[in-house]
Structure formats: C-alpha cells, structure tokens
C-alpha cells in the first residue's frame, strides 16, 4: 500500500500533464478477505480505497485510475502461498501472467471517452 501511494504521489504532476492512467495491480484479496490472510487483505482493501479516492480527486485533471484484481496467477509467489497453506501447487487452473499483462494493456489503451474503474480477473475454464 505504501509503495503505490508514494510512487503515485511523486508521479502525479506528470500524470496530470499527460492525462495519464494509473493502474494499481491489486489482488482479489482486496475484494474479499480470507481466514489467516487478514493483514494482507487489509493492505489490498486499502489500495482499493486509495484508487477510489484518487479516481475522484484526479478526474478533473483527466487522470484515469484503474484497479486490476487478478485472481490466483501462476507465479513463484503463488507457489509460496500454496506452500504456506500446506496445499499442492498446480498452476494449470490459474491465470497466466501474460493474461494479466494483456488486461493491463487493454486498460491503458482504452479510448479517452472511457475508463475502467475496476477489472476483476478470474481463471477461466481450461480446454
């Protein structure tokens, strides 16, 4: 929560000039808290609140703010999470990092007449 806040504060003058887009990559833990993950979820809920406030504050400057909430993604971090949870790691049912990156690019490339306040990504069915 601290790093995105400080980074955004420092870049805000440039974002205003460019009528840029801020994209916070959050977690679905920012939507729903799970047992044993309270502190993590609290930081992610805080990031959502920061985005909501920033979106309202910066709209008049033409700055768009989006939060992307990826579900479990096949990354080394997810492997560690499974280890902490005492569960086997099978990335075949998770999002691919490339899919999350593509969603972020789509948000940034939206025409100026639109903004995506939130994007929630969940793993889809596998073929």
CSV table of N, CA and C in Angstrom, one decimal:
chain,number,residue,atom,x,y,z
A,1,UNK,N,0.8,-1.2,0.0
A,1,UNK,CA,0.0,0.0,0.0
A,1,UNK,C,0.9,1.3,0.0
A,2,UNK,N,1.9,1.2,0.8
A,2,UNK,CA,2.8,2.4,0.9
A,2,UNK,C,3.5,2.7,-0.4
A,3,UNK,N,4.1,1.7,-1.1
A,3,UNK,CA,4.9,2.0,-2.3
A,3,UNK,C,4.0,2.5,-3.4
A,4,UNK,N,2.8,2.0,-3.7
A,4,UNK,CA,2.0,2.6,-4.7
A,4,UNK,C,1.5,4.0,-4.4
A,5,UNK,N,1.3,4.2,-3.1
A,5,UNK,CA,0.9,5.6,-2.7
A,5,UNK,C,2.0,6.6,-2.9
A,6,UNK,N,3.2,6.3,-2.5
A,6,UNK,CA,4.3,7.2,-2.6
A,6,UNK,C,4.7,7.4,-4.1
A,7,UNK,N,4.7,6.3,-4.8
A,7,UNK,CA,5.1,6.4,-6.3
A,7,UNK,C,4.1,7.2,-7.0
A,8,UNK,N,2.8,7.0,-6.7
A,8,UNK,CA,1.8,7.8,-7.4
A,8,UNK,C,1.9,9.3,-7.1
A,9,UNK,N,2.1,9.6,-5.8
A,9,UNK,CA,2.2,11.0,-5.3
A,9,UNK,C,3.4,11.7,-6.1
A,10,UNK,N,4.5,11.0,-6.2
A,10,UNK,CA,5.6,11.5,-6.9
A,10,UNK,C,5.4,11.7,-8.4
A,11,UNK,N,4.7,10.9,-9.0
A,11,UNK,CA,4.4,10.9,-10.5
A,11,UNK,C,3.2,11.8,-10.8
A,12,UNK,N,2.4,12.1,-9.9
A,12,UNK,CA,1.1,12.8,-10.1
A,12,UNK,C,1.2,14.1,-11.0
A,13,UNK,N,2.2,14.9,-10.8
A,13,UNK,CA,2.3,16.1,-11.7
A,13,UNK,C,2.5,15.7,-13.1
A,14,UNK,N,3.3,14.7,-13.4
A,14,UNK,CA,3.5,14.2,-14.8
A,14,UNK,C,2.2,13.5,-15.3
A,15,UNK,N,1.6,12.8,-14.5
A,15,UNK,CA,0.3,12.1,-14.9
A,15,UNK,C,-0.7,13.1,-15.3
A,16,UNK,N,-0.8,14.2,-14.5
A,16,UNK,CA,-1.8,15.3,-14.8
A,16,UNK,C,-1.4,15.9,-16.2
A,17,UNK,N,-0.2,16.2,-16.4
A,17,UNK,CA,0.2,16.8,-17.7
A,17,UNK,C,-0.1,15.9,-18.9
A,18,UNK,N,0.1,14.6,-18.7
A,18,UNK,CA,-0.1,13.7,-19.8
A,18,UNK,C,-1.5,13.1,-19.8
A,19,UNK,N,-2.3,13.5,-18.9
A,19,UNK,CA,-3.7,13.0,-18.8
A,19,UNK,C,-3.5,11.4,-18.8
A,20,UNK,N,-2.7,11.0,-17.9
A,20,UNK,CA,-2.3,9.6,-17.9
A,20,UNK,C,-3.3,8.7,-17.2
A,21,UNK,N,-2.9,7.4,-17.1
A,21,UNK,CA,-3.7,6.4,-16.4
A,21,UNK,C,-2.8,5.7,-15.4
A,22,UNK,N,-3.4,5.7,-14.2
A,22,UNK,CA,-2.8,4.9,-13.1
A,22,UNK,C,-3.4,3.6,-13.0
A,23,UNK,N,-2.6,2.5,-13.0
A,23,UNK,CA,-3.1,1.2,-12.9
A,23,UNK,C,-2.5,0.6,-11.6
A,24,UNK,N,-3.4,0.3,-10.7
A,24,UNK,CA,-2.9,-0.4,-9.5
A,24,UNK,C,-3.2,-1.9,-9.7
A,25,UNK,N,-2.2,-2.7,-9.6
A,25,UNK,CA,-2.3,-4.2,-9.7
A,25,UNK,C,-2.5,-4.7,-8.2
A,26,UNK,N,-3.8,-5.1,-7.9
A,26,UNK,CA,-4.2,-5.4,-6.6
A,26,UNK,C,-4.2,-6.9,-6.5
A,27,UNK,N,-5.2,-7.4,-5.8
A,27,UNK,CA,-5.4,-8.9,-5.6
A,27,UNK,C,-6.9,-9.0,-5.3
A,28,UNK,N,-7.4,-10.2,-5.6
A,28,UNK,CA,-8.8,-10.4,-5.3
A,28,UNK,C,-9.0,-10.4,-3.7
A,29,UNK,N,-7.9,-10.5,-3.0
A,29,UNK,CA,-8.0,-10.3,-1.5
A,29,UNK,C,-8.4,-8.9,-1.2
A,30,UNK,N,-8.3,-8.0,-2.2
A,30,UNK,CA,-8.8,-6.6,-2.0
A,30,UNK,C,-10.3,-6.5,-2.1
A,31,UNK,N,-10.9,-7.6,-2.5
A,31,UNK,CA,-12.4,-7.7,-2.6
A,31,UNK,C,-13.0,-8.5,-1.5
A,32,UNK,N,-12.3,-9.6,-1.1
A,32,UNK,CA,-12.9,-10.5,-0.1
A,32,UNK,C,-11.7,-11.0,0.8
A,33,UNK,N,-11.8,-10.8,2.1
A,33,UNK,CA,-10.8,-11.3,3.0
A,33,UNK,C,-11.0,-12.8,3.3
A,34,UNK,N,-9.9,-13.5,3.4
A,34,UNK,CA,-9.9,-14.9,3.7
A,34,UNK,C,-9.3,-15.2,5.1
A,35,UNK,N,-9.7,-16.2,5.8
A,35,UNK,CA,-9.1,-16.6,7.1
A,35,UNK,C,-7.6,-16.7,6.9
A,36,UNK,N,-6.9,-16.2,7.9
A,36,UNK,CA,-5.4,-16.3,8.0
A,36,UNK,C,-4.7,-15.3,7.1
A,37,UNK,N,-5.4,-14.5,6.4
A,37,UNK,CA,-4.8,-13.5,5.5
A,37,UNK,C,-5.3,-12.1,5.8
A,38,UNK,N,-5.7,-11.8,7.0
A,38,UNK,CA,-6.2,-10.5,7.4
A,38,UNK,C,-5.4,-9.3,7.1
A,39,UNK,N,-4.1,-9.4,7.4
A,39,UNK,CA,-3.2,-8.3,7.2
A,39,UNK,C,-3.0,-8.0,5.7
A,40,UNK,N,-2.8,-9.1,5.0
A,40,UNK,CA,-2.7,-9.0,3.5
A,40,UNK,C,-3.9,-8.3,2.9
A,41,UNK,N,-5.1,-8.9,3.3
A,41,UNK,CA,-6.3,-8.4,2.8
A,41,UNK,C,-6.5,-6.9,3.1
A,42,UNK,N,-6.2,-6.5,4.4
A,42,UNK,CA,-6.3,-5.1,4.8
A,42,UNK,C,-5.5,-4.2,3.9
A,43,UNK,N,-4.3,-4.6,3.6
A,43,UNK,CA,-3.5,-3.8,2.7
A,43,UNK,C,-4.1,-3.7,1.3
A,44,UNK,N,-4.7,-4.7,0.8
A,44,UNK,CA,-5.3,-4.7,-0.5
A,44,UNK,C,-6.6,-3.9,-0.5
A,45,UNK,N,-7.4,-4.0,0.6
A,45,UNK,CA,-8.6,-3.2,0.7
A,45,UNK,C,-8.2,-1.7,0.7
A,46,UNK,N,-7.1,-1.4,1.4
A,46,UNK,CA,-6.5,-0.1,1.5
A,46,UNK,C,-6.1,0.5,0.1
A,47,UNK,N,-5.5,-0.4,-0.7
A,47,UNK,CA,-5.2,0.0,-2.1
A,47,UNK,C,-6.4,0.3,-2.9
A,48,UNK,N,-7.5,-0.5,-2.7
A,48,UNK,CA,-8.7,-0.2,-3.4
A,48,UNK,C,-9.3,1.2,-3.0
A,49,UNK,N,-9.2,1.5,-1.7
A,49,UNK,CA,-9.7,2.8,-1.2
A,49,UNK,C,-8.8,3.9,-1.8
A,50,UNK,N,-7.5,3.7,-1.8
A,50,UNK,CA,-6.6,4.7,-2.4
A,50,UNK,C,-7.0,5.0,-3.9
A,51,UNK,N,-7.3,3.9,-4.6
A,51,UNK,CA,-7.7,4.1,-6.0
A,51,UNK,C,-9.0,4.8,-6.1
A,52,UNK,N,-10.0,4.5,-5.3
A,52,UNK,CA,-11.3,5.1,-5.4
A,52,UNK,C,-11.1,6.6,-5.1
A,53,UNK,N,-10.4,7.0,-4.1
A,53,UNK,CA,-10.2,8.4,-3.7
A,53,UNK,C,-9.4,9.1,-4.8
A,54,UNK,N,-8.4,8.5,-5.3
A,54,UNK,CA,-7.5,9.1,-6.4
A,54,UNK,C,-8.4,9.3,-7.6
A,55,UNK,N,-9.2,8.4,-8.0
A,55,UNK,CA,-10.0,8.5,-9.2
A,55,UNK,C,-10.9,9.7,-9.1
A,56,UNK,N,-11.5,9.9,-7.9
A,56,UNK,CA,-12.4,11.0,-7.7
A,56,UNK,C,-11.7,12.4,-7.7
A,57,UNK,N,-10.5,12.4,-7.1
A,57,UNK,CA,-9.7,13.6,-7.0
A,57,UNK,C,-9.1,14.0,-8.3
A,58,UNK,N,-8.7,13.1,-9.1
A,58,UNK,CA,-8.0,13.4,-10.3
A,58,UNK,C,-8.8,13.4,-11.6
A,59,UNK,N,-10.0,13.1,-11.6
A,59,UNK,CA,-10.8,13.1,-12.8
A,59,UNK,C,-10.9,14.4,-13.5
A,60,UNK,N,-10.9,15.5,-12.7
A,60,UNK,CA,-10.9,16.8,-13.3
A,60,UNK,C,-9.6,17.2,-14.1
A,61,UNK,N,-8.6,16.5,-13.8
A,61,UNK,CA,-7.3,16.7,-14.5
A,61,UNK,C,-7.1,15.7,-15.6
A,62,UNK,N,-8.1,14.9,-15.9
A,62,UNK,CA,-8.1,13.9,-17.0
A,62,UNK,C,-7.3,12.7,-16.7
A,63,UNK,N,-7.0,12.4,-15.4
A,63,UNK,CA,-6.2,11.3,-15.0
A,63,UNK,C,-7.2,10.1,-14.7
A,64,UNK,N,-7.0,9.0,-15.3
A,64,UNK,CA,-7.8,7.8,-15.1
A,64,UNK,C,-7.1,6.9,-14.1
A,65,UNK,N,-7.9,6.3,-13.3
A,65,UNK,CA,-7.4,5.4,-12.3
A,65,UNK,C,-8.1,4.0,-12.3
A,66,UNK,N,-7.4,3.0,-12.5
A,66,UNK,CA,-8.0,1.6,-12.6
A,66,UNK,C,-7.3,0.7,-11.6
A,67,UNK,N,-8.1,-0.1,-11.0
A,67,UNK,CA,-7.5,-1.2,-10.1
A,67,UNK,C,-7.8,-2.5,-10.8
A,68,UNK,N,-6.8,-3.3,-11.0
A,68,UNK,CA,-6.9,-4.6,-11.6
A,68,UNK,C,-6.8,-5.6,-10.4
A,69,UNK,N,-7.8,-6.5,-10.3
A,69,UNK,CA,-7.8,-7.5,-9.3
A,69,UNK,C,-7.6,-8.9,-9.9
A,70,UNK,N,-6.4,-9.4,-10.1
A,70,UNK,CA,-6.2,-10.7,-10.6
A,70,UNK,C,-6.5,-11.7,-9.5
A,71,UNK,N,-7.1,-12.8,-9.9
A,71,UNK,CA,-7.2,-14.0,-9.1
A,71,UNK,C,-5.9,-14.7,-9.0
A,72,UNK,N,-5.9,-15.9,-8.5
A,72,UNK,CA,-4.6,-16.6,-8.4
A,72,UNK,C,-4.0,-16.7,-9.8
A,73,UNK,N,-2.7,-16.4,-9.8
A,73,UNK,CA,-1.9,-16.3,-11.0
A,73,UNK,C,-0.7,-17.2,-10.9
A,74,UNK,N,-0.4,-17.9,-12.0
A,74,UNK,CA,0.7,-18.9,-12.0
A,74,UNK,C,2.1,-18.2,-11.9
A,75,UNK,N,2.5,-17.9,-10.7
A,75,UNK,CA,3.7,-17.2,-10.5
A,75,UNK,C,4.5,-17.9,-9.3
A,76,UNK,N,5.8,-17.6,-9.2
A,76,UNK,CA,6.5,-18.1,-8.0
A,76,UNK,C,5.9,-17.7,-6.7
A,77,UNK,N,5.3,-16.5,-6.6
A,77,UNK,CA,4.7,-16.1,-5.4
A,77,UNK,C,3.5,-17.0,-5.0
A,78,UNK,N,2.7,-17.4,-6.0
A,78,UNK,CA,1.6,-18.3,-5.8
A,78,UNK,C,2.1,-19.7,-5.3
A,79,UNK,N,3.2,-20.1,-5.8
A,79,UNK,CA,3.8,-21.4,-5.3
A,79,UNK,C,4.1,-21.3,-3.8
A,80,UNK,N,4.7,-20.2,-3.4
A,80,UNK,CA,5.0,-20.0,-2.0
A,80,UNK,C,3.7,-19.9,-1.2
A,81,UNK,N,2.7,-19.3,-1.7
A,81,UNK,CA,1.4,-19.2,-1.0
A,81,UNK,C,0.8,-20.6,-0.7
A,82,UNK,N,0.9,-21.4,-1.7
A,82,UNK,CA,0.4,-22.8,-1.6
A,82,UNK,C,1.2,-23.5,-0.6
A,83,UNK,N,2.5,-23.3,-0.6
A,83,UNK,CA,3.4,-24.0,0.4
A,83,UNK,C,2.9,-23.5,1.8
A,84,UNK,N,2.7,-22.2,2.0
A,84,UNK,CA,2.3,-21.7,3.3
A,84,UNK,C,0.9,-22.3,3.7
A,85,UNK,N,0.1,-22.5,2.8
A,85,UNK,CA,-1.3,-23.0,3.0
A,85,UNK,C,-1.2,-24.6,3.2
A,86,UNK,N,-0.1,-25.2,2.9
A,86,UNK,CA,0.0,-26.6,3.0
A,86,UNK,C,-0.7,-27.4,1.9
A,87,UNK,N,-0.8,-26.7,0.8
A,87,UNK,CA,-1.5,-27.3,-0.4
A,87,UNK,C,-0.6,-27.6,-1.5
A,88,UNK,N,-0.9,-28.6,-2.3
A,88,UNK,CA,-0.1,-28.8,-3.5
A,88,UNK,C,-0.3,-27.7,-4.5
A,89,UNK,N,0.8,-27.4,-5.3
A,89,UNK,CA,0.7,-26.3,-6.2
A,89,UNK,C,0.5,-26.9,-7.6
A,90,UNK,N,-0.6,-26.5,-8.2
A,90,UNK,CA,-0.9,-26.9,-9.6
A,90,UNK,C,-1.3,-25.7,-10.4
A,91,UNK,N,-0.4,-25.1,-11.1
A,91,UNK,CA,-0.7,-23.8,-11.8
A,91,UNK,C,-1.7,-23.9,-13.0
A,92,UNK,N,-2.0,-25.2,-13.4
A,92,UNK,CA,-2.8,-25.3,-14.6
A,92,UNK,C,-4.2,-24.7,-14.5
A,93,UNK,N,-4.7,-24.4,-13.3
A,93,UNK,CA,-6.0,-23.8,-13.1
A,93,UNK,C,-6.0,-22.3,-12.8
A,94,UNK,N,-4.8,-21.7,-12.9
A,94,UNK,CA,-4.6,-20.3,-12.6
A,94,UNK,C,-4.5,-19.4,-13.8
A,95,UNK,N,-4.6,-18.1,-13.6
A,95,UNK,CA,-4.3,-17.2,-14.7
A,95,UNK,C,-2.9,-17.2,-15.1
A,96,UNK,N,-2.6,-16.9,-16.3
A,96,UNK,CA,-1.3,-16.8,-16.8
A,96,UNK,C,-0.8,-15.3,-16.6
A,97,UNK,N,0.4,-15.1,-16.2
A,97,UNK,CA,0.9,-13.7,-16.0
A,97,UNK,C,0.7,-12.9,-17.3
A,98,UNK,N,0.8,-13.5,-18.5
A,98,UNK,CA,0.6,-12.8,-19.7
A,98,UNK,C,-0.8,-12.3,-19.9
A,99,UNK,N,-1.8,-13.1,-19.3
A,99,UNK,CA,-3.2,-12.7,-19.4
A,99,UNK,C,-3.4,-11.4,-18.6
A,100,UNK,N,-2.8,-11.4,-17.4
A,100,UNK,CA,-2.9,-10.2,-16.6
A,100,UNK,C,-2.3,-9.0,-17.3
A,101,UNK,N,-1.1,-9.2,-17.8
A,101,UNK,CA,-0.4,-8.1,-18.6
A,101,UNK,C,-1.3,-7.6,-19.7
A,102,UNK,N,-1.9,-8.5,-20.5
A,102,UNK,CA,-2.8,-8.1,-21.6
A,102,UNK,C,-4.0,-7.3,-21.1
A,103,UNK,N,-4.5,-7.7,-20.0
A,103,UNK,CA,-5.7,-6.9,-19.4
A,103,UNK,C,-5.2,-5.5,-19.0
A,104,UNK,N,-4.0,-5.3,-18.5
A,104,UNK,CA,-3.5,-4.0,-18.1
A,104,UNK,C,-3.3,-3.2,-19.4
A,105,UNK,N,-2.7,-3.8,-20.4
A,105,UNK,CA,-2.5,-3.1,-21.7
A,105,UNK,C,-3.9,-2.6,-22.2
A,106,UNK,N,-4.9,-3.4,-22.1
A,106,UNK,CA,-6.2,-3.0,-22.6
A,106,UNK,C,-6.7,-1.8,-21.9
A,107,UNK,N,-6.5,-1.8,-20.6
A,107,UNK,CA,-7.0,-0.7,-19.7
A,107,UNK,C,-6.3,0.6,-20.2
A,108,UNK,N,-5.0,0.5,-20.3
A,108,UNK,CA,-4.2,1.7,-20.7
A,108,UNK,C,-4.6,2.2,-22.1
A,109,UNK,N,-4.9,1.3,-23.0
A,109,UNK,CA,-5.2,1.6,-24.4
A,109,UNK,C,-6.7,2.0,-24.6
A,110,UNK,N,-7.5,2.1,-23.6
A,110,UNK,CA,-8.9,2.5,-23.8
A,110,UNK,C,-9.0,3.8,-24.4
A,111,UNK,N,-9.9,4.1,-25.3
A,111,UNK,CA,-10.1,5.4,-25.8
A,111,UNK,C,-10.4,6.4,-24.6
A,112,UNK,N,-10.1,7.6,-24.8
A,112,UNK,CA,-10.2,8.7,-23.8
A,112,UNK,C,-11.6,8.9,-23.3
A,113,UNK,N,-12.6,8.4,-24.0
A,113,UNK,CA,-14.0,8.6,-23.5
A,113,UNK,C,-14.4,7.6,-22.5
A,114,UNK,N,-13.5,6.7,-22.1
A,114,UNK,CA,-13.9,5.6,-21.2
A,114,UNK,C,-12.8,5.4,-20.2
A,115,UNK,N,-13.2,4.9,-19.0
A,115,UNK,CA,-12.3,4.4,-18.0
A,115,UNK,C,-12.8,3.1,-17.4
A,116,UNK,N,-11.9,2.3,-17.1
A,116,UNK,CA,-12.3,1.1,-16.4
A,116,UNK,C,-11.9,1.2,-14.9
A,117,UNK,N,-12.9,1.5,-14.1
A,117,UNK,CA,-12.6,1.7,-12.7
A,117,UNK,C,-12.0,0.5,-12.0
A,118,UNK,N,-12.6,-0.7,-12.3
A,118,UNK,CA,-12.0,-1.9,-11.8
A,118,UNK,C,-12.1,-3.0,-12.8
A,119,UNK,N,-11.1,-3.9,-12.8
A,119,UNK,CA,-11.1,-5.1,-13.7
A,119,UNK,C,-10.8,-6.2,-12.7
A,120,UNK,N,-11.8,-7.2,-12.7
A,120,UNK,CA,-11.6,-8.4,-11.9
A,120,UNK,C,-11.3,-9.6,-12.8
A,121,UNK,N,-10.2,-10.2,-12.7
A,121,UNK,CA,-9.8,-11.3,-13.5
A,121,UNK,C,-9.9,-12.6,-12.7
A,122,UNK,N,-10.5,-13.6,-13.2
A,122,UNK,CA,-10.6,-14.9,-12.5
A,122,UNK,C,-10.1,-15.9,-13.5
A,123,UNK,N,-9.5,-17.0,-13.1
A,123,UNK,CA,-9.2,-18.1,-14.0
A,123,UNK,C,-10.4,-18.6,-14.7
A,124,UNK,N,-10.3,-18.8,-16.0
A,124,UNK,CA,-11.4,-19.3,-16.8
A,124,UNK,C,-11.3,-20.8,-17.0
A,125,UNK,N,-12.3,-21.4,-17.7
A,125,UNK,CA,-12.2,-22.9,-17.9
A,125,UNK,C,-11.1,-23.2,-18.9
A,126,UNK,N,-10.4,-24.2,-18.6
A,126,UNK,CA,-9.3,-24.7,-19.5
A,126,UNK,C,-9.9,-25.6,-20.5
A,127,UNK,N,-9.3,-25.6,-21.7
A,127,UNK,CA,-9.7,-26.5,-22.8
A,127,UNK,C,-9.0,-27.9,-22.6
